[in-house]
Amino acid sequence: MEKKRAHVWISGRVQGVFFRAYTQDAARNHGVTGWVRNVPDGRVEAVFEGDAAAVDAMVQWCHQGSPLSRVDGVEVHEEPYQGEFFDFSVRAWR
C-alpha cells in the first residue's frame, strides 16, 4: 500500500467545539497516525500519516469537522511520509 503524509490547517469555528477530540476518533477509526492541536490564530493544525486512502479520507473529514464546528477552509500540504508516529494524539500548542 502507498503511504502518505498530509499537514493540514483548518479554519473557521474549529476551537472549543471538540474538533480535536473528533479528529482523534476519526483518525484512529481510519488507522491514521499523527497529531492535532489548536494554534493561537484560531485554526486547528494536524498531521496525518498512513495509507494514502486513509489519509485522503481524513483530509476529506476535515472539510466537515465535528458536529458543532463550522469549517471555512482547509489548507493541505503533502509532505514526504516519515513513519514517525505510533498512534494519533492531541497536542498542546508549544
mmCIF file with all atom_site columns, N, CA, C and O in Angstrom, residues 25-67:
data_model
loop_
_atom_site.group_PDB
_atom_site.id
_atom_site.type_symbol
_atom_site.label_atom_id
_atom_site.label_alt_id
_atom_site.label_comp_id
_atom_site.label_asym_id
_atom_site.label_entity_id
_atom_site.label_seq_id
_atom_site.pdbx_PDB_ins_code
_atom_site.Cartn_x
_atom_site.Cartn_y
_atom_site.Cartn_z
_atom_site.occupancy
_atom_site.B_iso_or_equiv
_atom_site.pdbx_formal_charge
_atom_site.auth_seq_id
_atom_site.auth_comp_id
_atom_site.auth_asym_id
_atom_site.auth_atom_id
_atom_site.pdbx_PDB_model_num
ATOM 1   N N  . ASP A 1 25 ? -10.659 10.649 17.171 1.00 0.00 ? 25 ASP A N  1
ATOM 2   C CA . ASP A 1 25 ? -11.514 9.471  16.986 1.00 0.00 ? 25 ASP A CA 1
ATOM 3   C C  . ASP A 1 25 ? -11.554 9.041  15.522 1.00 0.00 ? 25 ASP A C  1
ATOM 4   O O  . ASP A 1 25 ? -11.429 7.859  15.208 1.00 0.00 ? 25 ASP A O  1
ATOM 5   N N  . ALA A 1 26 ? -11.723 10.012 14.619 1.00 0.00 ? 26 ALA A N  1
ATOM 6   C CA . ALA A 1 26 ? -11.801 9.697  13.190 1.00 0.00 ? 26 ALA A CA 1
ATOM 7   C C  . ALA A 1 26 ? -10.481 9.118  12.695 1.00 0.00 ? 26 ALA A C  1
ATOM 8   O O  . ALA A 1 26 ? -10.465 8.143  11.929 1.00 0.00 ? 26 ALA A O  1
ATOM 9   N N  . ALA A 1 27 ? -9.369  9.697  13.125 1.00 0.00 ? 27 ALA A N  1
ATOM 10  C CA . ALA A 1 27 ? -8.052  9.205  12.698 1.00 0.00 ? 27 ALA A CA 1
ATOM 11  C C  . ALA A 1 27 ? -7.824  7.781  13.177 1.00 0.00 ? 27 ALA A C  1
ATOM 12  O O  . ALA A 1 27 ? -7.349  6.925  12.414 1.00 0.00 ? 27 ALA A O  1
ATOM 13  N N  . ARG A 1 28 ? -8.163  7.511  14.406 1.00 0.00 ? 28 ARG A N  1
ATOM 14  C CA . ARG A 1 28 ? -7.997  6.149  14.933 1.00 0.00 ? 28 ARG A CA 1
ATOM 15  C C  . ARG A 1 28 ? -8.903  5.176  14.184 1.00 0.00 ? 28 ARG A C  1
ATOM 16  O O  . ARG A 1 28 ? -8.491  4.060  13.894 1.00 0.00 ? 28 ARG A O  1
ATOM 17  N N  . ASN A 1 29 ? -10.112 5.589  13.872 1.00 0.00 ? 29 ASN A N  1
ATOM 18  C CA . ASN A 1 29 ? -11.028 4.721  13.111 1.00 0.00 ? 29 ASN A CA 1
ATOM 19  C C  . ASN A 1 29 ? -10.509 4.422  11.710 1.00 0.00 ? 29 ASN A C  1
ATOM 20  O O  . ASN A 1 29 ? -10.776 3.356  11.163 1.00 0.00 ? 29 ASN A O  1
ATOM 21  N N  . HIS A 1 30 ? -9.775  5.375  11.126 1.00 0.00 ? 30 HIS A N  1
ATOM 22  C CA . HIS A 1 30 ? -9.210  5.177  9.785  1.00 0.00 ? 30 HIS A CA 1
ATOM 23  C C  . HIS A 1 30 ? -7.822  4.530  9.820  1.00 0.00 ? 30 HIS A C  1
ATOM 24  O O  . HIS A 1 30 ? -7.233  4.281  8.770  1.00 0.00 ? 30 HIS A O  1
ATOM 25  N N  . GLY A 1 31 ? -7.278  4.306  11.013 1.00 0.00 ? 31 GLY A N  1
ATOM 26  C CA . GLY A 1 31 ? -5.946  3.717  11.129 1.00 0.00 ? 31 GLY A CA 1
ATOM 27  C C  . GLY A 1 31 ? -4.833  4.686  10.766 1.00 0.00 ? 31 GLY A C  1
ATOM 28  O O  . GLY A 1 31 ? -3.764  4.278  10.324 1.00 0.00 ? 31 GLY A O  1
ATOM 29  N N  . VAL A 1 32 ? -5.084  5.986  10.973 1.00 0.00 ? 32 VAL A N  1
ATOM 30  C CA . VAL A 1 32 ? -4.120  7.029  10.646 1.00 0.00 ? 32 VAL A CA 1
ATOM 31  C C  . VAL A 1 32 ? -3.385  7.443  11.919 1.00 0.00 ? 32 VAL A C  1
ATOM 32  O O  . VAL A 1 32 ? -3.987  7.537  12.987 1.00 0.00 ? 32 VAL A O  1
ATOM 33  N N  . THR A 1 33 ? -2.087  7.697  11.798 1.00 0.00 ? 33 THR A N  1
ATOM 34  C CA . THR A 1 33 ? -1.301  8.184  12.925 1.00 0.00 ? 33 THR A CA 1
ATOM 35  C C  . THR A 1 33 ? -0.984  9.662  12.725 1.00 0.00 ? 33 THR A C  1
ATOM 36  O O  . THR A 1 33 ? -1.179  10.207 11.640 1.00 0.00 ? 33 THR A O  1
ATOM 37  N N  . GLY A 1 34 ? -0.489  10.307 13.800 1.00 0.00 ? 34 GLY A N  1
ATOM 38  C CA . GLY A 1 34 ? -0.121  11.716 13.717 1.00 0.00 ? 34 GLY A CA 1
ATOM 39  C C  . GLY A 1 34 ? -0.586  12.471 14.936 1.00 0.00 ? 34 GLY A C  1
ATOM 40  O O  . GLY A 1 34 ? -0.620  11.931 16.040 1.00 0.00 ? 34 GLY A O  1
ATOM 41  N N  . TRP A 1 35 ? -0.994  13.722 14.718 1.00 0.00 ? 35 TRP A N  1
ATOM 42  C CA . TRP A 1 35 ? -1.418  14.566 15.837 1.00 0.00 ? 35 TRP A CA 1
ATOM 43  C C  . TRP A 1 35 ? -2.314  15.705 15.354 1.00 0.00 ? 35 TRP A C  1
ATOM 44  O O  . TRP A 1 35 ? -2.372  15.996 14.166 1.00 0.00 ? 35 TRP A O  1
ATOM 45  N N  . VAL A 1 36 ? -2.977  16.348 16.325 1.00 0.00 ? 36 VAL A N  1
ATOM 46  C CA . VAL A 1 36 ? -3.832  17.508 16.069 1.00 0.00 ? 36 VAL A CA 1
ATOM 47  C C  . VAL A 1 36 ? -3.669  18.470 17.240 1.00 0.00 ? 36 VAL A C  1
ATOM 48  O O  . VAL A 1 36 ? -3.457  18.040 18.380 1.00 0.00 ? 36 VAL A O  1
ATOM 49  N N  . ARG A 1 37 ? -3.730  19.783 16.952 1.00 0.00 ? 37 ARG A N  1
ATOM 50  C CA . ARG A 1 37 ? -3.634  20.777 18.027 1.00 0.00 ? 37 ARG A CA 1
ATOM 51  C C  . ARG A 1 37 ? -4.294  22.084 17.597 1.00 0.00 ? 37 ARG A C  1
ATOM 52  O O  . ARG A 1 37 ? -4.425  22.374 16.402 1.00 0.00 ? 37 ARG A O  1
ATOM 53  N N  . ASN A 1 38 ? -4.714  22.876 18.596 1.00 0.00 ? 38 ASN A N  1
ATOM 54  C CA . ASN A 1 38 ? -5.160  24.250 18.356 1.00 0.00 ? 38 ASN A CA 1
ATOM 55  C C  . ASN A 1 38 ? -3.934  25.129 18.155 1.00 0.00 ? 38 ASN A C  1
ATOM 56  O O  . ASN A 1 38 ? -2.894  24.886 18.778 1.00 0.00 ? 38 ASN A O  1
ATOM 57  N N  . VAL A 1 39 ? -4.060  26.140 17.311 1.00 0.00 ? 39 VAL A N  1
ATOM 58  C CA . VAL A 1 39 ? -2.982  27.124 17.167 1.00 0.00 ? 39 VAL A CA 1
ATOM 59  C C  . VAL A 1 39 ? -3.516  28.499 17.574 1.00 0.00 ? 39 VAL A C  1
ATOM 60  O O  . VAL A 1 39 ? -4.730  28.739 17.521 1.00 0.00 ? 39 VAL A O  1
ATOM 61  N N  . PRO A 1 40 ? -2.633  29.401 18.003 1.00 0.00 ? 40 PRO A N  1
ATOM 62  C CA . PRO A 1 40 ? -3.078  30.683 18.563 1.00 0.00 ? 40 PRO A CA 1
ATOM 63  C C  . PRO A 1 40 ? -3.937  31.539 17.633 1.00 0.00 ? 40 PRO A C  1
ATOM 64  O O  . PRO A 1 40 ? -4.721  32.355 18.106 1.00 0.00 ? 40 PRO A O  1
ATOM 65  N N  . ASP A 1 41 ? -3.832  31.370 16.330 1.00 0.00 ? 41 ASP A N  1
ATOM 66  C CA . ASP A 1 41 ? -4.616  32.209 15.416 1.00 0.00 ? 41 ASP A CA 1
ATOM 67  C C  . ASP A 1 41 ? -6.050  31.726 15.218 1.00 0.00 ? 41 ASP A C  1
ATOM 68  O O  . ASP A 1 41 ? -6.787  32.259 14.399 1.00 0.00 ? 41 ASP A O  1
ATOM 69  N N  . GLY A 1 42 ? -6.454  30.700 15.974 1.00 0.00 ? 42 GLY A N  1
ATOM 70  C CA . GLY A 1 42 ? -7.831  30.215 15.911 1.00 0.00 ? 42 GLY A CA 1
ATOM 71  C C  . GLY A 1 42 ? -8.035  29.007 15.021 1.00 0.00 ? 42 GLY A C  1
ATOM 72  O O  . GLY A 1 42 ? -9.122  28.427 15.004 1.00 0.00 ? 42 GLY A O  1
ATOM 73  N N  . ARG A 1 43 ? -7.006  28.617 14.292 1.00 0.00 ? 43 ARG A N  1
ATOM 74  C CA . ARG A 1 43 ? -7.114  27.428 13.440 1.00 0.00 ? 43 ARG A CA 1
ATOM 75  C C  . ARG A 1 43 ? -6.758  26.171 14.219 1.00 0.00 ? 43 ARG A C  1
ATOM 76  O O  . ARG A 1 43 ? -6.283  26.227 15.350 1.00 0.00 ? 43 ARG A O  1
ATOM 77  N N  . VAL A 1 44 ? -6.991  25.034 13.588 1.00 0.00 ? 44 VAL A N  1
ATOM 78  C CA . VAL A 1 44 ? -6.538  23.746 14.087 1.00 0.00 ? 44 VAL A CA 1
ATOM 79  C C  . VAL A 1 44 ? -5.523  23.224 13.078 1.00 0.00 ? 44 VAL A C  1
ATOM 80  O O  . VAL A 1 44 ? -5.731  23.330 11.867 1.00 0.00 ? 44 VAL A O  1
ATOM 81  N N  . GLU A 1 45 ? -4.433  22.671 13.587 1.00 0.00 ? 45 GLU A N  1
ATOM 82  C CA . GLU A 1 45 ? -3.365  22.115 12.761 1.00 0.00 ? 45 GLU A CA 1
ATOM 83  C C  . GLU A 1 45 ? -3.304  20.614 13.017 1.00 0.00 ? 45 GLU A C  1
ATOM 84  O O  . GLU A 1 45 ? -3.451  20.177 14.152 1.00 0.00 ? 45 GLU A O  1
ATOM 85  N N  . ALA A 1 46 ? -3.078  19.827 11.967 1.00 0.00 ? 46 ALA A N  1
ATOM 86  C CA . ALA A 1 46 ? -2.976  18.381 12.122 1.00 0.00 ? 46 ALA A CA 1
ATOM 87  C C  . ALA A 1 46 ? -1.973  17.815 11.133 1.00 0.00 ? 46 ALA A C  1
ATOM 88  O O  . ALA A 1 46 ? -1.747  18.381 10.060 1.00 0.00 ? 46 ALA A O  1
ATOM 89  N N  . VAL A 1 47 ? -1.386  16.695 11.510 1.00 0.00 ? 47 VAL A N  1
ATOM 90  C CA . VAL A 1 47 ? -0.538  15.907 10.620 1.00 0.00 ? 47 VAL A CA 1
ATOM 91  C C  . VAL A 1 47 ? -1.113  14.502 10.601 1.00 0.00 ? 47 VAL A C  1
ATOM 92  O O  . VAL A 1 47 ? -1.346  13.904 11.662 1.00 0.00 ? 47 VAL A O  1
ATOM 93  N N  . PHE A 1 48 ? -1.371  13.996 9.400  1.00 0.00 ? 48 PHE A N  1
ATOM 94  C CA . PHE A 1 48 ? -1.909  12.650 9.214  1.00 0.00 ? 48 PHE A CA 1
ATOM 95  C C  . PHE A 1 48 ? -0.900  11.813 8.443  1.00 0.00 ? 48 PHE A C  1
ATOM 96  O O  . PHE A 1 48 ? -0.382  12.264 7.414  1.00 0.00 ? 48 PHE A O  1
ATOM 97  N N  . GLU A 1 49 ? -0.635  10.596 8.917  1.00 0.00 ? 49 GLU A N  1
ATOM 98  C CA . GLU A 1 49 ? 0.214   9.655  8.193  1.00 0.00 ? 49 GLU A CA 1
ATOM 99  C C  . GLU A 1 49 ? -0.465  8.296  8.148  1.00 0.00 ? 49 GLU A C  1
ATOM 100 O O  . GLU A 1 49 ? -1.124  7.894  9.097  1.00 0.00 ? 49 GLU A O  1
ATOM 101 N N  . GLY A 1 50 ? -0.266  7.598  7.039  1.00 0.00 ? 50 GLY A N  1
ATOM 102 C CA . GLY A 1 50 ? -0.801  6.254  6.912  1.00 0.00 ? 50 GLY A CA 1
ATOM 103 C C  . GLY A 1 50 ? -1.012  5.897  5.464  1.00 0.00 ? 50 GLY A C  1
ATOM 104 O O  . GLY A 1 50 ? -0.419  6.495  4.559  1.00 0.00 ? 50 GLY A O  1
ATOM 105 N N  . ASP A 1 51 ? -1.863  4.894  5.243  1.00 0.00 ? 51 ASP A N  1
ATOM 106 C CA . ASP A 1 51 ? -2.199  4.509  3.879  1.00 0.00 ? 51 ASP A CA 1
ATOM 107 C C  . ASP A 1 51 ? -2.814  5.704  3.168  1.00 0.00 ? 51 ASP A C  1
ATOM 108 O O  . ASP A 1 51 ? -3.592  6.458  3.757  1.00 0.00 ? 51 ASP A O  1
ATOM 109 N N  . ALA A 1 52 ? -2.457  5.882  1.916  1.00 0.00 ? 52 ALA A N  1
ATOM 110 C CA . ALA A 1 52 ? -2.882  7.069  1.158  1.00 0.00 ? 52 ALA A CA 1
ATOM 111 C C  . ALA A 1 52 ? -4.392  7.265  1.196  1.00 0.00 ? 52 ALA A C  1
ATOM 112 O O  . ALA A 1 52 ? -4.866  8.384  1.404  1.00 0.00 ? 52 ALA A O  1
ATOM 113 N N  . ALA A 1 53 ? -5.155  6.194  1.020  1.00 0.00 ? 53 ALA A N  1
ATOM 114 C CA . ALA A 1 53 ? -6.611  6.327  1.003  1.00 0.00 ? 53 ALA A CA 1
ATOM 115 C C  . ALA A 1 53 ? -7.136  6.780  2.367  1.00 0.00 ? 53 ALA A C  1
ATOM 116 O O  . ALA A 1 53 ? -8.072  7.580  2.442  1.00 0.00 ? 53 ALA A O  1
ATOM 117 N N  . ALA A 1 54 ? -6.531  6.300  3.446  1.00 0.00 ? 54 ALA A N  1
ATOM 118 C CA . ALA A 1 54 ? -6.966  6.682  4.791  1.00 0.00 ? 54 ALA A CA 1
ATOM 119 C C  . ALA A 1 54 ? -6.618  8.145  5.076  1.00 0.00 ? 54 ALA A C  1
ATOM 120 O O  . ALA A 1 54 ? -7.414  8.880  5.669  1.00 0.00 ? 54 ALA A O  1
ATOM 121 N N  . VAL A 1 55 ? -5.446  8.586  4.649  1.00 0.00 ? 55 VAL A N  1
ATOM 122 C CA . VAL A 1 55 ? -5.053  9.980  4.826  1.00 0.00 ? 55 VAL A CA 1
ATOM 123 C C  . VAL A 1 55 ? -5.984  10.880 4.014  1.00 0.00 ? 55 VAL A C  1
ATOM 124 O O  . VAL A 1 55 ? -6.459  11.912 4.504  1.00 0.00 ? 55 VAL A O  1
ATOM 125 N N  . ASP A 1 56 ? -6.282  10.480 2.783  1.00 0.00 ? 56 ASP A N  1
ATOM 126 C CA . ASP A 1 56 ? -7.217  11.253 1.962  1.00 0.00 ? 56 ASP A CA 1
ATOM 127 C C  . ASP A 1 56 ? -8.586  11.345 2.627  1.00 0.00 ? 56 ASP A C  1
ATOM 128 O O  . ASP A 1 56 ? -9.228  12.394 2.601  1.00 0.00 ? 56 ASP A O  1
ATOM 129 N N  . ALA A 1 57 ? -9.027  10.243 3.249  1.00 0.00 ? 57 ALA A N  1
ATOM 130 C CA . ALA A 1 57 ? -10.314 10.246 3.952  1.00 0.00 ? 57 ALA A CA 1
ATOM 131 C C  . ALA A 1 57 ? -10.292 11.214 5.129  1.00 0.00 ? 57 ALA A C  1
ATOM 132 O O  . ALA A 1 57 ? -11.285 11.910 5.390  1.00 0.00 ? 57 ALA A O  1
ATOM 133 N N  . MET A 1 58 ? -9.171  11.308 5.830  1.00 0.00 ? 58 MET A N  1
ATOM 134 C CA . MET A 1 58 ? -9.069  12.247 6.948  1.00 0.00 ? 58 MET A CA 1
ATOM 135 C C  . MET A 1 58 ? -9.076  13.691 6.460  1.00 0.00 ? 58 MET A C  1
ATOM 136 O O  . MET A 1 58 ? -9.700  14.555 7.083  1.00 0.00 ? 58 MET A O  1
ATOM 137 N N  . VAL A 1 59 ? -8.409  13.959 5.353  1.00 0.00 ? 59 VAL A N  1
ATOM 138 C CA . VAL A 1 59 ? -8.428  15.312 4.802  1.00 0.00 ? 59 VAL A CA 1
ATOM 139 C C  . VAL A 1 59 ? -9.864  15.680 4.417  1.00 0.00 ? 59 VAL A C  1
ATOM 140 O O  . VAL A 1 59 ? -10.332 16.780 4.705  1.00 0.00 ? 59 VAL A O  1
ATOM 141 N N  . GLN A 1 60 ? -10.577 14.747 3.805  1.00 0.00 ? 60 GLN A N  1
ATOM 142 C CA . GLN A 1 60 ? -11.989 14.986 3.470  1.00 0.00 ? 60 GLN A CA 1
ATOM 143 C C  . GLN A 1 60 ? -12.808 15.220 4.726  1.00 0.00 ? 60 GLN A C  1
ATOM 144 O O  . GLN A 1 60 ? -13.670 16.093 4.765  1.00 0.00 ? 60 GLN A O  1
ATOM 145 N N  . TRP A 1 61 ? -12.550 14.436 5.775  1.00 0.00 ? 61 TRP A N  1
ATOM 146 C CA . TRP A 1 61 ? -13.273 14.588 7.031  1.00 0.00 ? 61 TRP A CA 1
ATOM 147 C C  . TRP A 1 61 ? -13.081 16.010 7.578  1.00 0.00 ? 61 TRP A C  1
ATOM 148 O O  . TRP A 1 61 ? -14.019 16.595 8.123  1.00 0.00 ? 61 TRP A O  1
ATOM 149 N N  . CYS A 1 62 ? -11.895 16.567 7.428  1.00 0.00 ? 62 CYS A N  1
ATOM 150 C CA . CYS A 1 62 ? -11.604 17.917 7.936  1.00 0.00 ? 62 CYS A CA 1
ATOM 151 C C  . CYS A 1 62 ? -12.505 18.971 7.306  1.00 0.00 ? 62 CYS A C  1
ATOM 152 O O  . CYS A 1 62 ? -12.787 19.990 7.927  1.00 0.00 ? 62 CYS A O  1
ATOM 153 N N  . HIS A 1 63 ? -12.978 18.742 6.107  1.00 0.00 ? 63 HIS A N  1
ATOM 154 C CA . HIS A 1 63 ? -13.876 19.704 5.455  1.00 0.00 ? 63 HIS A CA 1
ATOM 155 C C  . HIS A 1 63 ? -15.242 19.749 6.149  1.00 0.00 ? 63 HIS A C  1
ATOM 156 O O  . HIS A 1 63 ? -15.951 20.743 6.046  1.00 0.00 ? 63 HIS A O  1
ATOM 157 N N  . GLN A 1 64 ? -15.593 18.677 6.841  1.00 0.00 ? 64 GLN A N  1
ATOM 158 C CA . GLN A 1 64 ? -16.856 18.612 7.570  1.00 0.00 ? 64 GLN A CA 1
ATOM 159 C C  . GLN A 1 64 ? -16.633 18.939 9.045  1.00 0.00 ? 64 GLN A C  1
ATOM 160 O O  . GLN A 1 64 ? -17.336 19.766 9.607  1.00 0.00 ? 64 GLN A O  1
ATOM 161 N N  . GLY A 1 65 ? -15.686 18.257 9.672  1.00 0.00 ? 65 GLY A N  1
ATOM 162 C CA . GLY A 1 65 ? -15.345 18.507 11.069 1.00 0.00 ? 65 GLY A CA 1
ATOM 163 C C  . GLY A 1 65 ? -16.329 17.933 12.065 1.00 0.00 ? 65 GLY A C  1
ATOM 164 O O  . GLY A 1 65 ? -17.166 17.097 11.729 1.00 0.00 ? 65 GLY A O  1
ATOM 165 N N  . SER A 1 66 ? -16.220 18.414 13.290 1.00 0.00 ? 66 SER A N  1
ATOM 166 C CA . SER A 1 66 ? -17.075 17.934 14.373 1.00 0.00 ? 66 SER A CA 1
ATOM 167 C C  . SER A 1 66 ? -18.483 18.516 14.220 1.00 0.00 ? 66 SER A C  1
ATOM 168 O O  . SER A 1 66 ? -18.689 19.497 13.507 1.00 0.00 ? 66 SER A O  1
ATOM 169 N N  . PRO A 1 67 ? -19.462 17.913 14.902 1.00 0.00 ? 67 PRO A N  1
ATOM 170 C CA . PRO A 1 67 ? -20.845 18.358 14.743 1.00 0.00 ? 67 PRO A CA 1
ATOM 171 C C  . PRO A 1 67 ? -21.088 19.845 15.053 1.00 0.00 ? 67 PRO A C  1
ATOM 172 O O  . PRO A 1 67 ? -21.931 20.466 14.413 1.00 0.00 ? 67 PRO A O  1
#
